[in-house]
Coordinates of C-alpha atoms and ligand atoms in Angstrom, one line a residue:
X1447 CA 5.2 17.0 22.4
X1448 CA 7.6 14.5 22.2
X1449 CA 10.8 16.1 22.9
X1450 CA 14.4 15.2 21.6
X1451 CA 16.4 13.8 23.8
X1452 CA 20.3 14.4 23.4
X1453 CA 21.6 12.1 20.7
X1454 CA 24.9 9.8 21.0
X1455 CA 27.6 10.5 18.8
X1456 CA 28.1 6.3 18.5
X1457 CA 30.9 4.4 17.9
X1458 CA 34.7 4.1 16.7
X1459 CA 36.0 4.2 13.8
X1460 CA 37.0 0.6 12.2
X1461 CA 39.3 1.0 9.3
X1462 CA 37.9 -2.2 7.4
X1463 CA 34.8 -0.3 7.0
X1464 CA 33.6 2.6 5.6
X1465 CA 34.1 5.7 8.0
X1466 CA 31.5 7.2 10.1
X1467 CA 28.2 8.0 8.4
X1468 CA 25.4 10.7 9.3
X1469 CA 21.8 9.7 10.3
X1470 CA 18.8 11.4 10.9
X1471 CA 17.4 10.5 14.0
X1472 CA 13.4 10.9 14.4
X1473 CA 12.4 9.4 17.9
X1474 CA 8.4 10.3 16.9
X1475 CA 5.4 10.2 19.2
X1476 CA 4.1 7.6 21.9
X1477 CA 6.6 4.6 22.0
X1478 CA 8.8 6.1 19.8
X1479 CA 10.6 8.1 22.1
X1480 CA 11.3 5.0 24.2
X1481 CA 12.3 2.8 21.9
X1482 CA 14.5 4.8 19.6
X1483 CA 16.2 5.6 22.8
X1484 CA 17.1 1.8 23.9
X1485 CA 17.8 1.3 20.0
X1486 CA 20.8 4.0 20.0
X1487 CA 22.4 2.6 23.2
X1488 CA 22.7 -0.7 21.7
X1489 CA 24.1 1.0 18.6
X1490 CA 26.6 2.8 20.8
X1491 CA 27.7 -0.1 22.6
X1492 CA 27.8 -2.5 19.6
X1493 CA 30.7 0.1 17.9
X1494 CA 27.9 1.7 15.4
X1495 CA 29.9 4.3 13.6
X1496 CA 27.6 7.1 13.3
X1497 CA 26.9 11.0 13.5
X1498 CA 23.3 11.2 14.7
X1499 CA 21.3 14.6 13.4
X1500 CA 17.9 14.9 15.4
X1501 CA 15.1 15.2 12.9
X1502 CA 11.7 16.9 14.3
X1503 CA 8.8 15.3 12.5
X1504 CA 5.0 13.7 13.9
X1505 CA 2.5 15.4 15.9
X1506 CA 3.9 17.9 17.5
X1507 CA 4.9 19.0 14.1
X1508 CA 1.4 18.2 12.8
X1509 CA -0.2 20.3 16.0
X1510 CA 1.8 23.3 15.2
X1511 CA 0.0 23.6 12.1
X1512 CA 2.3 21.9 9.4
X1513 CA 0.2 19.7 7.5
X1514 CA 2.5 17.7 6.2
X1515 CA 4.1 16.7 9.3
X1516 CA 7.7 17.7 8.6
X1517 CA 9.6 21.6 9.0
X1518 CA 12.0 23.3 6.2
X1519 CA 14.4 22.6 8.7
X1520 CA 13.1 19.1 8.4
X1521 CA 14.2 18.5 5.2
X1522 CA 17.5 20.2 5.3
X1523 CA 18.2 17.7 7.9
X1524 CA 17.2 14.7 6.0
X1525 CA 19.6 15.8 3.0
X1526 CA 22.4 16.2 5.3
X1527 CA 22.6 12.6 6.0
X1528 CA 23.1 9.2 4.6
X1529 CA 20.0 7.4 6.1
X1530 CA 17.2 7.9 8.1
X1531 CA 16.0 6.1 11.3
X1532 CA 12.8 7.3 12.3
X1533 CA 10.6 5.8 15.2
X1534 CA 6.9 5.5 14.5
X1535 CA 4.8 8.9 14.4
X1536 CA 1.0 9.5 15.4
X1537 CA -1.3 10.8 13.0
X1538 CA -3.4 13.2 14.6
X1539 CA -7.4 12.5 14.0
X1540 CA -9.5 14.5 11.8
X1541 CA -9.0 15.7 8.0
X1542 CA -6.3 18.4 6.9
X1543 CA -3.2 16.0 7.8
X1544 CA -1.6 14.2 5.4
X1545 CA 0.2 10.9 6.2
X1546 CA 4.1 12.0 6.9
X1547 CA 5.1 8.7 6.1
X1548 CA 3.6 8.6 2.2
X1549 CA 5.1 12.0 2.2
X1550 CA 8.4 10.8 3.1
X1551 CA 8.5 7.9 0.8
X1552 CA 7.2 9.7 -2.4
X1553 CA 9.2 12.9 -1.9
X1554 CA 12.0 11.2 -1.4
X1555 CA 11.6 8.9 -4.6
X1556 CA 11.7 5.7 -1.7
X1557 CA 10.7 3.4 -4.1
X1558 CA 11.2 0.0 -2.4
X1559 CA 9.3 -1.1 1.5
X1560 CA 11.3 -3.9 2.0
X1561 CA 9.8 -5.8 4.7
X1562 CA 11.3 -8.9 5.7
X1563 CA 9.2 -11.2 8.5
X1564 CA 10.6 -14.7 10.0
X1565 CA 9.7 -17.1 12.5
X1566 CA 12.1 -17.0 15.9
X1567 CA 10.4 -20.6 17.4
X1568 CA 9.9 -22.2 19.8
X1569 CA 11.5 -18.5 21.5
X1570 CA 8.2 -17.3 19.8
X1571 CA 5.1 -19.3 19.7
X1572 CA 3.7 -19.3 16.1
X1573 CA 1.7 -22.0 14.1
X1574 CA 4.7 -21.6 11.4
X1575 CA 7.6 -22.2 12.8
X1576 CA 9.7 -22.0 9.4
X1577 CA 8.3 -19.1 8.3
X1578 CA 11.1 -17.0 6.4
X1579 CA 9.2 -14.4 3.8
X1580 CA 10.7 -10.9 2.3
X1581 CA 7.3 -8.3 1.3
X1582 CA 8.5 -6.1 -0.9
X1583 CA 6.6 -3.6 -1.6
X1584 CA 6.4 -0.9 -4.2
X1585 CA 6.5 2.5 -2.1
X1586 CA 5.0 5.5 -4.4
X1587 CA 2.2 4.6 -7.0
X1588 CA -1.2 2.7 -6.8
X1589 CA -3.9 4.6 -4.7
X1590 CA -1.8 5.6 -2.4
X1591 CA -0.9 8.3 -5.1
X1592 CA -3.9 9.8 -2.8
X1593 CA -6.0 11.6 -5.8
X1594 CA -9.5 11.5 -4.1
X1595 CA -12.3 13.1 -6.0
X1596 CA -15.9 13.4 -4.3
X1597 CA -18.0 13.8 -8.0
X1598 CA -21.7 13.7 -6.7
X1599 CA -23.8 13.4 -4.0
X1600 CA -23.0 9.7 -3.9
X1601 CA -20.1 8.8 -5.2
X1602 CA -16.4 9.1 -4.5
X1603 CA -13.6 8.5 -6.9
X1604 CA -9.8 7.3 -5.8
X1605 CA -7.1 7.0 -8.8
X1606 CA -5.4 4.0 -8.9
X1607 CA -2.2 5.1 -11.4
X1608 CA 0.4 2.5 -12.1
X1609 CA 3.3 3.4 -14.5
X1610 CA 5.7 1.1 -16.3
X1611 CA 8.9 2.8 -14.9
X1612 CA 7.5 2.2 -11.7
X1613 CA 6.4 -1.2 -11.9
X1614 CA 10.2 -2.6 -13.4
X1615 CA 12.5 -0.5 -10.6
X1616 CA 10.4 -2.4 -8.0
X1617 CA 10.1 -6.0 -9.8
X1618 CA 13.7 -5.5 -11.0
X1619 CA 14.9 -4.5 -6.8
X1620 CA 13.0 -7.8 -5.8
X1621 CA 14.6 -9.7 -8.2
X1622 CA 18.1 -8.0 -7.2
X1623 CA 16.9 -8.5 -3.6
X1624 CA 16.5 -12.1 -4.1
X1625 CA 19.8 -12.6 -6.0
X1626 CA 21.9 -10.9 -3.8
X1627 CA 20.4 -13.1 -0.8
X1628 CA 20.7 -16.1 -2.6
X1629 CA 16.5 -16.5 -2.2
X1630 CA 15.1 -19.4 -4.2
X1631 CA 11.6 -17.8 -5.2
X1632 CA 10.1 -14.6 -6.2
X1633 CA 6.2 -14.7 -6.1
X1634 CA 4.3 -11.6 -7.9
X1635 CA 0.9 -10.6 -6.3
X1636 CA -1.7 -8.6 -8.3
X1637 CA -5.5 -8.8 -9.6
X1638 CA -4.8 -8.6 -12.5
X1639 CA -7.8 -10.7 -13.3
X1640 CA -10.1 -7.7 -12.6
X1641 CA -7.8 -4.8 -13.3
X1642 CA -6.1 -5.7 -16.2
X1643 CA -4.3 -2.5 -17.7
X1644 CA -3.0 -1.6 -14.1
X1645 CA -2.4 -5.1 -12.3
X1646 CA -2.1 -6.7 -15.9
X1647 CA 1.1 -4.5 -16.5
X1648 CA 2.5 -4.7 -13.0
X1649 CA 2.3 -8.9 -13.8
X1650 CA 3.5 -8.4 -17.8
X1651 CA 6.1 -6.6 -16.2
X1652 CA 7.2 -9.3 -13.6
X1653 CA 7.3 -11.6 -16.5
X1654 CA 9.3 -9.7 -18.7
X1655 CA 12.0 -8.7 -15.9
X1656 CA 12.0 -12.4 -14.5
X1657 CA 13.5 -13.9 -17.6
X1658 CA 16.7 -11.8 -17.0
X1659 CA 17.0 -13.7 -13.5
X1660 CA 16.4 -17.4 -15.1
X1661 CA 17.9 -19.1 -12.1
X1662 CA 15.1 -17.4 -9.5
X1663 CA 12.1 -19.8 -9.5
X1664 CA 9.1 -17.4 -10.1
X1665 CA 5.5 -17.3 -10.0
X1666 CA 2.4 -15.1 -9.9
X1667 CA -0.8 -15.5 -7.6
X1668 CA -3.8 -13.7 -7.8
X1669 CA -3.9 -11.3 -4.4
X1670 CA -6.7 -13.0 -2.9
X1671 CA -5.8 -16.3 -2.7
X1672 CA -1.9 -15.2 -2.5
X1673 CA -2.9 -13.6 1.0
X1674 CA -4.5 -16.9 2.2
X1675 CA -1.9 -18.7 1.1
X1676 CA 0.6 -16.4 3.2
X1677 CA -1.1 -16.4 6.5
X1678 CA -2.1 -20.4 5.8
X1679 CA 1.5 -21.6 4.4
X1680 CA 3.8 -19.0 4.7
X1681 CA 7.0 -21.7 4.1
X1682 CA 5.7 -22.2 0.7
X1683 CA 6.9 -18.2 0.3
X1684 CA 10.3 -16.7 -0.5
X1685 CA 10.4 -12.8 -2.1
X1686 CA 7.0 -11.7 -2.7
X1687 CA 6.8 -8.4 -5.0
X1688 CA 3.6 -6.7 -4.9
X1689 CA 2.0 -3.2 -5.0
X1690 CA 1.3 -0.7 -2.4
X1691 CA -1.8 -1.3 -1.3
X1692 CA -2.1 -5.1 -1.3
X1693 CA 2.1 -4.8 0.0
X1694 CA 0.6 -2.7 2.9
X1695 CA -2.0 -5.5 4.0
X1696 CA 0.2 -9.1 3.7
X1697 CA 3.1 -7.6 5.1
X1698 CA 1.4 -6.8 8.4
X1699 CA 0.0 -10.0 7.8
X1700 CA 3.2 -12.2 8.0
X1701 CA 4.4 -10.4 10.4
X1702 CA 1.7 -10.9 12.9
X1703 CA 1.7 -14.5 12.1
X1704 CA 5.5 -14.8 12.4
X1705 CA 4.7 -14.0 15.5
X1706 CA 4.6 -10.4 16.8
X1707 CA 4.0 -7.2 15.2
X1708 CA 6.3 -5.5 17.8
X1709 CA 9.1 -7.8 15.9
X1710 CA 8.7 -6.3 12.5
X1711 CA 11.3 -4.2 11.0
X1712 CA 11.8 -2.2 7.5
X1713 CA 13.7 -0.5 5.2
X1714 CA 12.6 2.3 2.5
X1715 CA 14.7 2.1 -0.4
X1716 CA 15.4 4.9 -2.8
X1717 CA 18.4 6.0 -5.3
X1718 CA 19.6 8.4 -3.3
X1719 CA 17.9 7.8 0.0
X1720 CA 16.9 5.2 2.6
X1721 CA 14.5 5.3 5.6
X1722 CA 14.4 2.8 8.0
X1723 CA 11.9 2.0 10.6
X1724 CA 9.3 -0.5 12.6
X1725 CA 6.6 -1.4 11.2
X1726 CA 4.4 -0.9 14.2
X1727 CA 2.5 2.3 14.7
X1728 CA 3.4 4.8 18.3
X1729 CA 1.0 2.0 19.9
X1730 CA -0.6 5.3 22.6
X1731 CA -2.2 2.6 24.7
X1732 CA 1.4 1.5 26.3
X1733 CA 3.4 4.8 25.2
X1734 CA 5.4 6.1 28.6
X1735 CA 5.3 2.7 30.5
X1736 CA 8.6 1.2 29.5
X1737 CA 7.5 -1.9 28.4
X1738 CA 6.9 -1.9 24.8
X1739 CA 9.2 -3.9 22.8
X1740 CA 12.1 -2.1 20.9
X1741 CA 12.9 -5.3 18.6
X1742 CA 11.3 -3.6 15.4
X1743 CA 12.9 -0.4 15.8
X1744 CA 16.6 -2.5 16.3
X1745 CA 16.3 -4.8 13.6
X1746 CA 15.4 -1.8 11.6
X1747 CA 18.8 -0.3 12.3
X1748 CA 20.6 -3.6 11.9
X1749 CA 19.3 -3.2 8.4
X1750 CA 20.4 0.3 8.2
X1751 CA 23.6 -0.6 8.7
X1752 CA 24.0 -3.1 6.1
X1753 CA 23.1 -0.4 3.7
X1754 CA 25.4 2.0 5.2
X1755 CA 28.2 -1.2 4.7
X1756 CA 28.9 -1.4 8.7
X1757 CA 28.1 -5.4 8.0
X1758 CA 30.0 -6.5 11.4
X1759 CA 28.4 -4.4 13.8
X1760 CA 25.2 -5.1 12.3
X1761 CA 26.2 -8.8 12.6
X1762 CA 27.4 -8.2 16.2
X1763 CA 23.7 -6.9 17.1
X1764 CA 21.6 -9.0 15.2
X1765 CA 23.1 -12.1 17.0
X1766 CA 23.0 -11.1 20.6
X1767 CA 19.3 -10.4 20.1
X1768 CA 18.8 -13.9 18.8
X1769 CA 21.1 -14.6 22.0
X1770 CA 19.0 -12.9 24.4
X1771 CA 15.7 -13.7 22.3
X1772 CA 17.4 -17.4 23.1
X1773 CA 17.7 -17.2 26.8
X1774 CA 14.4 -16.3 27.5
X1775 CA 14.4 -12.6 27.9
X1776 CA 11.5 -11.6 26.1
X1777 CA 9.6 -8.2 26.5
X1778 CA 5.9 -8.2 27.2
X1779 CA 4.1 -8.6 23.7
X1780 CA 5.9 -12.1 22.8
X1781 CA 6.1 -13.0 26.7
X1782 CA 5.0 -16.6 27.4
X1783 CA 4.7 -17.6 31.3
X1784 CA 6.1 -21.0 31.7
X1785 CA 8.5 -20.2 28.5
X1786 CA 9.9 -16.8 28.7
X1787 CA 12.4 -17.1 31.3
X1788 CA 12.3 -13.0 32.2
X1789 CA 9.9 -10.3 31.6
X1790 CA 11.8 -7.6 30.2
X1791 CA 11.1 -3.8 29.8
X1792 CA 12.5 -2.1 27.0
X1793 CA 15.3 -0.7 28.7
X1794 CA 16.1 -3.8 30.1
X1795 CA 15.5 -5.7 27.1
X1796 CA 18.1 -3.6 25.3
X1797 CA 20.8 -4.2 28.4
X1798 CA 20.5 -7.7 27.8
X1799 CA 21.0 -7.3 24.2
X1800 CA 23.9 -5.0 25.2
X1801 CA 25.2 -7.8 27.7
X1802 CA 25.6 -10.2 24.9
X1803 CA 27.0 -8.6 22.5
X1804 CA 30.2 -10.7 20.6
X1805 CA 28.4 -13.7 21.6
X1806 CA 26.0 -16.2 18.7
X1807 CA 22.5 -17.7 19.4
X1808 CA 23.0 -21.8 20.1
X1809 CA 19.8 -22.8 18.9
X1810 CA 18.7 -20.4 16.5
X1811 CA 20.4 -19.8 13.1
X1812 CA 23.0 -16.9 13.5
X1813 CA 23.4 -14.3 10.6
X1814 CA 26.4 -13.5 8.4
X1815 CA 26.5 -10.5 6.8
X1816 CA 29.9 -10.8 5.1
X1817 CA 30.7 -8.7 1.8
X1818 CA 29.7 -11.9 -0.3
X1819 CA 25.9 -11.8 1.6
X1820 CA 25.0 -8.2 1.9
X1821 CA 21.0 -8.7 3.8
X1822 CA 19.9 -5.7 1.4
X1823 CA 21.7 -4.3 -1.4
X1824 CA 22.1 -0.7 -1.0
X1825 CA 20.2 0.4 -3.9
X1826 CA 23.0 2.4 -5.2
X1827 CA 24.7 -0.6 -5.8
X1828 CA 22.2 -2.5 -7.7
X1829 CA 22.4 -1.0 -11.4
X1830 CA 18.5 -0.1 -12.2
X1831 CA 18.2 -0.8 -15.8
X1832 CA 16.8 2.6 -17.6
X1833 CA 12.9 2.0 -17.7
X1834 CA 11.7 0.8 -21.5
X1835 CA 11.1 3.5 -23.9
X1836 CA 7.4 3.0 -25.1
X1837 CA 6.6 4.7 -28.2
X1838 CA 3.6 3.2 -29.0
X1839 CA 1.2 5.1 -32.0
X1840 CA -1.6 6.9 -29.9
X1841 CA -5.1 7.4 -31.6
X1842 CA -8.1 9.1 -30.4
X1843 CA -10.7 6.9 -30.3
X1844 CA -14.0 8.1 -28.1
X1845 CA -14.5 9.7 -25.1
X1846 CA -15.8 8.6 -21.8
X1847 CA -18.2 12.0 -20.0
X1848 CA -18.8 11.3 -16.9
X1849 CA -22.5 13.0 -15.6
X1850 CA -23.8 13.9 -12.6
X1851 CA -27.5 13.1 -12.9
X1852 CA -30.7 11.9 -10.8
X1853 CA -32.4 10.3 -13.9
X1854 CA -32.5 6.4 -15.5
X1855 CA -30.9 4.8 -18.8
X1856 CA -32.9 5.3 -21.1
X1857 CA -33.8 8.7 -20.2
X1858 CA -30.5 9.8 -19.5
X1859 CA -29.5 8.6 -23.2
X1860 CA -32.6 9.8 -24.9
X1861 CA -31.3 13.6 -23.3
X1862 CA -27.8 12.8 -24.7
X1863 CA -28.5 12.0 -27.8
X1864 CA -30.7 15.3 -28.5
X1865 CA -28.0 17.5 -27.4
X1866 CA -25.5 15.8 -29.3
X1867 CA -27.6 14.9 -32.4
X1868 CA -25.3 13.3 -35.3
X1869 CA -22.0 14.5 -33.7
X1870 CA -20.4 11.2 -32.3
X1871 CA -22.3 8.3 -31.5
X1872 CA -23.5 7.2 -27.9
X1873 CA -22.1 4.0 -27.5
X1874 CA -22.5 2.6 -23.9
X1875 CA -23.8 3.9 -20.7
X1876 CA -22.3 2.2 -17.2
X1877 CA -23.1 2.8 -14.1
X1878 CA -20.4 2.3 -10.9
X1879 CA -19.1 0.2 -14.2
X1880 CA -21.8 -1.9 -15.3
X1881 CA -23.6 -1.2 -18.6
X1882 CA -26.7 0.3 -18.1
X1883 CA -27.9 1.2 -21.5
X1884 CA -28.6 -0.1 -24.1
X1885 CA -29.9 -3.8 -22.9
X1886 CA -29.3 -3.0 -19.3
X1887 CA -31.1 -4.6 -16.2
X1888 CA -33.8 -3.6 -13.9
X1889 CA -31.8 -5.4 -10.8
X1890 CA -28.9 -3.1 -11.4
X1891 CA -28.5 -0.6 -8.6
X1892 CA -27.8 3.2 -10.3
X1893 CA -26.6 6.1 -8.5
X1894 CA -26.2 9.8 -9.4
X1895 CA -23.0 8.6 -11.4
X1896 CA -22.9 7.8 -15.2
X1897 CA -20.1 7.4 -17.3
X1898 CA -21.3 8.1 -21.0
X1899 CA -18.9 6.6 -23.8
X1900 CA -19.2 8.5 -27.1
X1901 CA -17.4 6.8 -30.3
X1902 CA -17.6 7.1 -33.8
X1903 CA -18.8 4.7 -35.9
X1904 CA -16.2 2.2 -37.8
X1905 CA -14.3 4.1 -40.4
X1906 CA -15.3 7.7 -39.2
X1907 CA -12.4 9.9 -37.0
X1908 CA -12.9 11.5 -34.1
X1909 CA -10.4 14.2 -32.6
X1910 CA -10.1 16.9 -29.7
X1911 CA -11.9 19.4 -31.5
X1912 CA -14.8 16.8 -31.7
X1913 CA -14.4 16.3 -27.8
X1914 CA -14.9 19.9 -27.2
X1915 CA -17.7 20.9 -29.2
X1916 CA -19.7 17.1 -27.9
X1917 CA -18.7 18.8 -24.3
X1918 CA -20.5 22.4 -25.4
X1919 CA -23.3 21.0 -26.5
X1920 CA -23.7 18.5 -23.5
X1921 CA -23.4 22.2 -21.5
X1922 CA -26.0 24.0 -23.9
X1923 CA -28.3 21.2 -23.1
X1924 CA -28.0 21.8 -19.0
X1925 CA -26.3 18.4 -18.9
X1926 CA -24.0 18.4 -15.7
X1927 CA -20.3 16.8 -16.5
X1928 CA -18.1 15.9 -14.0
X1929 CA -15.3 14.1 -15.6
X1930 CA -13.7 13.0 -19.0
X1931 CA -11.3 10.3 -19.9
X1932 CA -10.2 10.3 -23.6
X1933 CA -10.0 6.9 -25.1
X1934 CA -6.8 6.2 -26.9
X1935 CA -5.4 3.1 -28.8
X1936 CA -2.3 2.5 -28.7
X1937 CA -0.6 0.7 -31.7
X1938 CA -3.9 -0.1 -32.7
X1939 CA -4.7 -1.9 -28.7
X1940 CA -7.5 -0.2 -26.8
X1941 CA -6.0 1.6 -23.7
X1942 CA -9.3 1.4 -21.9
X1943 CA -11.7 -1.4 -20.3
X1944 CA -14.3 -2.4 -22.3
X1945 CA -16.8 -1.3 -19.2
X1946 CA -18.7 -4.2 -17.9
X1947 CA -17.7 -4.6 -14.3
X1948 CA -17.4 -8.1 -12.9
Ligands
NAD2703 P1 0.1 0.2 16.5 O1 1.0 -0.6 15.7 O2 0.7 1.5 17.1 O3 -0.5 -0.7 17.7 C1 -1.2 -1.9 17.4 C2 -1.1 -2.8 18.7 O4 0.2 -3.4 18.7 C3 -1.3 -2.1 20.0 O5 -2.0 -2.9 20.9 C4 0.1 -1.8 20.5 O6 0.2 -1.7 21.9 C5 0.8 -3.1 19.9 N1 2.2 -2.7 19.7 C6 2.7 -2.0 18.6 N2 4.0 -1.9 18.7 C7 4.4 -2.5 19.8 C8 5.7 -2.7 20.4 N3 6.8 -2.3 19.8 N4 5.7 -3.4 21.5 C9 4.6 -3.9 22.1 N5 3.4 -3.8 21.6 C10 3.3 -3.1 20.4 O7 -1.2 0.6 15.6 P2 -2.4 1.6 15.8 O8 -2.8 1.6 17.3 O9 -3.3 1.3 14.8 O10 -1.8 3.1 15.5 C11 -1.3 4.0 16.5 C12 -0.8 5.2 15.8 O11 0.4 4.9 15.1 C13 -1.7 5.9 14.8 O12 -1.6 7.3 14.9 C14 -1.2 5.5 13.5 O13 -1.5 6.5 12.5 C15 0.3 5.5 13.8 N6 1.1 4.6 12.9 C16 2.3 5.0 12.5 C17 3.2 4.3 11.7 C18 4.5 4.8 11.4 O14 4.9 5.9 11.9 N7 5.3 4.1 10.6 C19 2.8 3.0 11.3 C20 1.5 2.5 11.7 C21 0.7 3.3 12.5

């Protein structure tokens, strides 16, 4: 168990900024501990103001038998303060735990992973040296809205739900982002190609915010080639805004080829709340031997500070780590012999950062984060516009049962029909979404999975009394039903995919 070790009280108040603010302090499980605790004395000495709570959450939590990760007590702590800084956490193996972090985010509506990755050479080697790209991702929807249904023997459903509310606070926060740190670009990654009610609305979306932002440059990439693109020519990247899933993959990807993982910081953004943390994971395989690198942890909390408006002592730190980034102090995971002037533990790695503190990189860019160029807006600041009303006429158009059945096509439609005789029409059969029946082909792999779309015929109604008697008879007839969707248009536009996968 990773235990808590006592918790400075940082800092002196400055009166040109705001007064001292509370943070919950989680120093988590393998690494954590280490480098949370070389991340608070460089808050302490820098003049941090801040009143640290300790927050008990990870595997020790987990192992007590909390599922989720996180006490009561837990979350009293977490509304006590202003901000969270939490090191990373191990998941323990196995089924029955449920990831603390997505339960962090979506309880506490943190909307926005804002995840920015830049290059630091020649202190760190990297093939792209002016690499300089904000991820950010949206935090709460997509399939990480962890819905899971096994259905069959052989097939297992996740829900991917995207909602329109949720897809313009997170375009709108990149766009605000990008404003507010007077970025050129913001680039919108989706597939919407393939999924085009879900990924189609998160790009119609981006489109529709973007022309309220006319002096942003802005562009959309399909994910695949986006991703290439980003590890290939990261420098032809600014803001990128993307969902969860695909945010989840490129923004590990930048970092790494920034340069080091064990460099990457972020911030979770929410109206009311803020988390901030590495990205890295408790990495067990160094935990307890003083030598992984704190940088992702610190620049986390530089960020932190910005959003809690202490602007020059996040200034103060973020330049004597480019200083002592600079003068060849460099902990073991970006340590180059021959370039790396000292091989530094983490403790030592913070004292150095400590040592230089009031003093500006030479060679690399220093930061400014004066009142006019806040890093991150706090996202109290940034006026969310309320999300579009949509009151669109909704008709009843079909339903889609999905069966359970070891059978084929034409059999499987020759039984349907029977037990549903002149009720609705069977229009389609797919299978893992490819039409099956009628006109279907031999090639076509089928599983145990069949999703059965009954509509009426032009002119004729269909309504939720229809839906429930087609079900009863399906039942009558021993026909095994797993699943239903109902098939709605809305203002006359189908709300559903037409069913051929490609
Ligand atoms: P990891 O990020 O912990 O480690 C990947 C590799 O990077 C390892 O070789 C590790 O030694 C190295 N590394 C990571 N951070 C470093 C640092 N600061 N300095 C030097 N080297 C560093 O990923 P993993 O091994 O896949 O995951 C380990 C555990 O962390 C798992 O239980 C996972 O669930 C958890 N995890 C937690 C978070 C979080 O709390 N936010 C994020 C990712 C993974």
């Amino acid at each position: 168990m990773a235990t808590i070790a006592p918790i400075p009280q940082t800092g002196t108040v400055n009166p040109a900024e705001p007064s001292v603010a509370t943070i919950a302090v989680a120093h988590g499980d393998g690494i954590g501990p280490e480098i949370m605790d070389a991340t608070l004395r460089v808050l302490d000495a820098a003049g941090a103001r801040l009143r640290c709570l300790p927050l008990e959450l990870g595997e020790a939590v987990y192992l007590a038998g909390n599922s989720a990760g996180i006490t009561g007590e837990g979350w009293d702590t977490i509304a006590r303060a202003d901000a969270i800084l939490k090191a990373p956490i191990t998941t323990p193996l196995g089924s029955g735990y449920k990831s603390l972090n997505v339960t962090l985010r979506k309880t506490l509506g943190l909307f926005a992973n804002v995840r920015p990755s830049r290059a630091y050479a020649p202190f760190v080697p990297t093939l792209h040296p002016t690499l300089d790209v904000v991820i950010v991702r949206e935090n709460e929807e997509d399939l990480y809205a962890g819905i899971e249904h096994r259905q069959t023997d052989e097939v297992y459903q996740c829900l991917k739900l995207v909602s329109r509310p949720g897809c313009e606070r997170i375009v709108r926060h990149a766009f605000e982002f990008a404003r507010a740190n007077g970025r050129r670009k913001v680039t919108c990654l989706t597939k919407s190609n393939i999924m085009k009610l879900t990924d189609g609305l998160f790009q119609r979306v981006f489109a529709e915010i973007g022309r309220d932002y006319p002096e942003i440059e802005q562009d959309h990439m399909i994910i695949d080639i986006g991703a290439a693109r980003l590890a290939a020519r990261p420098q032809d990247f600014d803001v990128v805004v993307t969902s969860n899933l695909y945010g989840d993959i490129v923004s590990d990807i930048v970092a790494e080829v920034a340069g080091s993982v064990g460099l990457g910081a972020s911030a979770n953004i929410g109206l009311n709340n803020a988390m901030f943390e590495a990205i890295h994971g408790s990495a067990p395989d160094i935990a307890g031997r003083g030598i992984a690198n704190p940088s992702g942890l610190l620049l986390a909390a530089v960020m932190m500070l910005v959003h809690l408006g202490q602007n020059t002592v996040a200034e103060r730190i973020h330049n004597a780590w480019l200083r002592a980034l600079e003068d060849g102090i460099h902990p073991a995971d970006i340590h180059r012999p021959g370039q790396s002037l000292e091989l530094a533990g983490t403790e030592r790695f913070a004292d150095a950062v400590i040592e230089r503190l009031g003093q500006q990189p030479v060679q690399l860019e220093p930061v400014s984060y004066g009142p006019a160029k806040p890093a991150l807006p706090a996202a109290q600041a940034t006026p969310l516009a309320p999300p579009t009303s949509v009151t669109a006429t909704k008709t009843l158009n079909g339903i889609d049962v999905f069966i359970c059945a070891r059978t084929s096509p034409n059999e499987l439609a020759a039984k349907l029909q029977a037990a549903v005789g002149a009720l609705v029409p069977l229009a389609m059969i797919t299978n893992r979404g490819v039409k099956v029946w009628p006109a279907g082909h031999a090639e076509t792999l089928c599983t145990d999975h069949w999703r059965c779309r009954f509509q009426p015929s032009a002119g004729k109604a269909f309504n939720p009394a229809m839906a429930v008697e087609l079900l009863r008879r399906l039942a009558a007839a021993g026909i095994e039903f797993v699943k239903t969707e109902q098939l709605y248009r809305f203002d006359g536009v189908p709300g559903y995919s037409l069913g051929q996968g490609q």
